[in-house]
Structures are given as structure tokens and as C-alpha cells.
Amino acid sequence: MEETYLLNVEGVKKKILHGGQGELPKLQDGSKITFHFQTLKDDFERTVIDDSREAGIPMEIIVGKMFKLEIWETLLSSMRVGEVAEFWCDAIHTGMYALVSRGMRRIAEGRDPLEGQKHRCGMGNMFDYHSTGYDDLDELQRTPQPLIFIMQLFRVEEPSAYKRDTWAMSKEEKLAAVPVLHSEGNRLVLRKEFGQAAAKYQEAVICLRNLQTKEKPWEEGWLKLESLVTPLVLNYCQCQLELGEYYEVLEHTTELLQKHNDNAKAYFKRAKAHAAVWNEREAREDFLRVAHLDPSMAAAVKKELKQLGEKMRKKQVEDRKRYQGLFQPP
């Protein structure tokens, strides 16, 4: 087919290799685009730089989430589902390709795409960019040049049509997702599906913790989010108690109590975890703290202390028998 310029985009040419179906998809912030791509040099050999088919997994990007190679959204917005098209892009659009490709290659290799950039200032990260770790990408970085992208568009999904990863959600979407996840977790608990319920509670906590990073600690916005986090963490810990993950409970309740040292329910769950791993002194201290903080739980504490005493006496008898057997003559 004839080569045509994309409207209002300087330095881009498009050639349709295989026509698609239907109308042009209407992209909006949060839409997910799934496609295969091949990147080639604009040389006589048309040297292949990257090919998503080699990894066997199509590429996915979320519209409006600041994907580093902005021109890709523009190219894909001109395609119909099922279409295969070839795009020539001038160097003004391809300057960031080496960094994008480095991230995609590291993901395909099972490595962290941000390796070497964590906890670094912007200037520090610039030094990492002197070498991508791949010779061909280093060449592209030193000498920006036109590139050819061959793309096959598989589907475009509206934000409401797929389960969105936490990182891809807006603030409003995260806040809306939390009560839904909380309710799903509660429903799974009633069915005694504690592992799945814990995953729901954990996902909700991640949403809220992410929002908290944008608030000043202990100020109104942060505290409001923290009030939503606390019951979710307690529910998560209850699921872990049911699953026998006692050290997981000790870790999360201790972290919670460092911020809220008057939370009786957190002490109660930590006490039960201590009791389960034979930490008698710590369990008794936490149970007594519960009774002090919340007298309405005194009856439950009394019952747990009685069970703890019986459990420890039984263990002492078993230990005594075991040790006596060690010293008896054969």
C-alpha cells in the first residue's frame, strides 16, 4: 500500500501491511493496548533490534501512564484491531528507545527493569544511562537515528473491561477499589478460603499504602488513609493465623503496634501468634495488655490464658519424657 503521513505528526510515515477490522478504537486514559512489535534499523539490511514475538508475550501499555516512548501511543491510535502496519519514525521520536528497550529486555530476562536506579537521584540515574548493558542499545543512545516499527494490534480494552494492576490505577480508582476488595475478602473468609481472602486484603492495603506515600505522615490525609489500612491489616493477620503463618502475623502486628500502641485487637492477634510458637512470656504480656486496653475482651483473654497454661504444661511433660529417654541406657 502507499506510504502516507500520519496527520499532524511530523517525522512519521505509515504503511499498512494488513488491514484491520471495524472502526478506529477510541483510546482514553486507562485503556489497555495489546500488540506485538518489531523494531528495525533504517539501514539496507533492516537490522532487527527487538522482536516481541521472540519472547512469546505481546506487549501491553496503558494509555496516559507516561510510557517513555510517547510516539507508540500515537502510532497505535491510528490502527484498527487486527491491523499490521509499518511505521518509519524520525530520530526526534526515537531518542528514548534505548532506555525503553533496556527495560523490556530486563523484564524478559527476569531481571528488575529499574536495577541500578533505585534510591538514586535524577543526576545519579543519568550516569547509569551512559551504558545500557547492551552494545546495540548503547550505539542507539550515542547516535540517535530513525527507526522502523512494525506493529500488530490485537485488542484495545476500556479501563472498566479488565482487572487493572494497582500501579496503573488513578487515586480515585484506588480509593474505589479498596471497599470492593475488603468486601470480597470478607466473603472469602465466610467460605473459609483464607489464602484468597488474605490476597484481597493485601491488595487493598497496597492501594492505600501507595496513596499514603503522597501524603505527609501523621497529617489529616495520611491519618484518614491509615484508619482504612488498620482493619485490613488485622483481617489479613486473622487469615494468616488460620493458615498457620504465625511469624507473618508477628511481623505485621508488631509493625502496626509501632504506630498504634493502643490497638487491643492487634495485641490479641500477636498474643495468639506468640502462643502458637511457644513464646509463653510474650503471649501472656500481650494478652494482659488486651484486657487492660479493652475490658470487654477480658473473658476472651481469660479463656486464652487458660488454654496457654494447659498447652505449656503439656509441652513440659512431653519435653521431660523426651529428655529422660536421651539418658536411659540402651
PDB file of C-alpha atoms in Angstrom, residues 19 25 32 68 160 181-182 269 276 294 307 327:
ATOM      1  CA  GLY A  19      -5.853  -4.231   7.063  1.00  0.00           C
ATOM      2  CA  PRO A  25     -10.628   2.276  18.610  1.00  0.00           C
ATOM      3  CA  LYS A  32      -5.013  -1.131  27.731  1.00  0.00           C
ATOM      4  CA  LYS A  68       8.571   6.606  27.962  1.00  0.00           C
ATOM      5  CA  SER A 160     -13.609  -0.980  33.078  1.00  0.00           C
ATOM      6  CA  LEU A 181     -11.527  -5.723  47.808  1.00  0.00           C
ATOM      7  CA  HIS A 182     -12.464  -5.542  51.512  1.00  0.00           C
ATOM      8  CA  LYS A 269      -3.683 -11.460  67.374  1.00  0.00           C
ATOM      9  CA  ALA A 276       1.381 -20.775  68.720  1.00  0.00           C
ATOM     10  CA  ASP A 294     -10.353  -3.311  76.360  1.00  0.00           C
ATOM     11  CA  GLN A 307      -5.526 -22.652  77.078  1.00  0.00           C
ATOM     12  CA  PHE A 327      19.899 -40.573  79.075  1.00  0.00           C
TER      13      PHE A 327
END
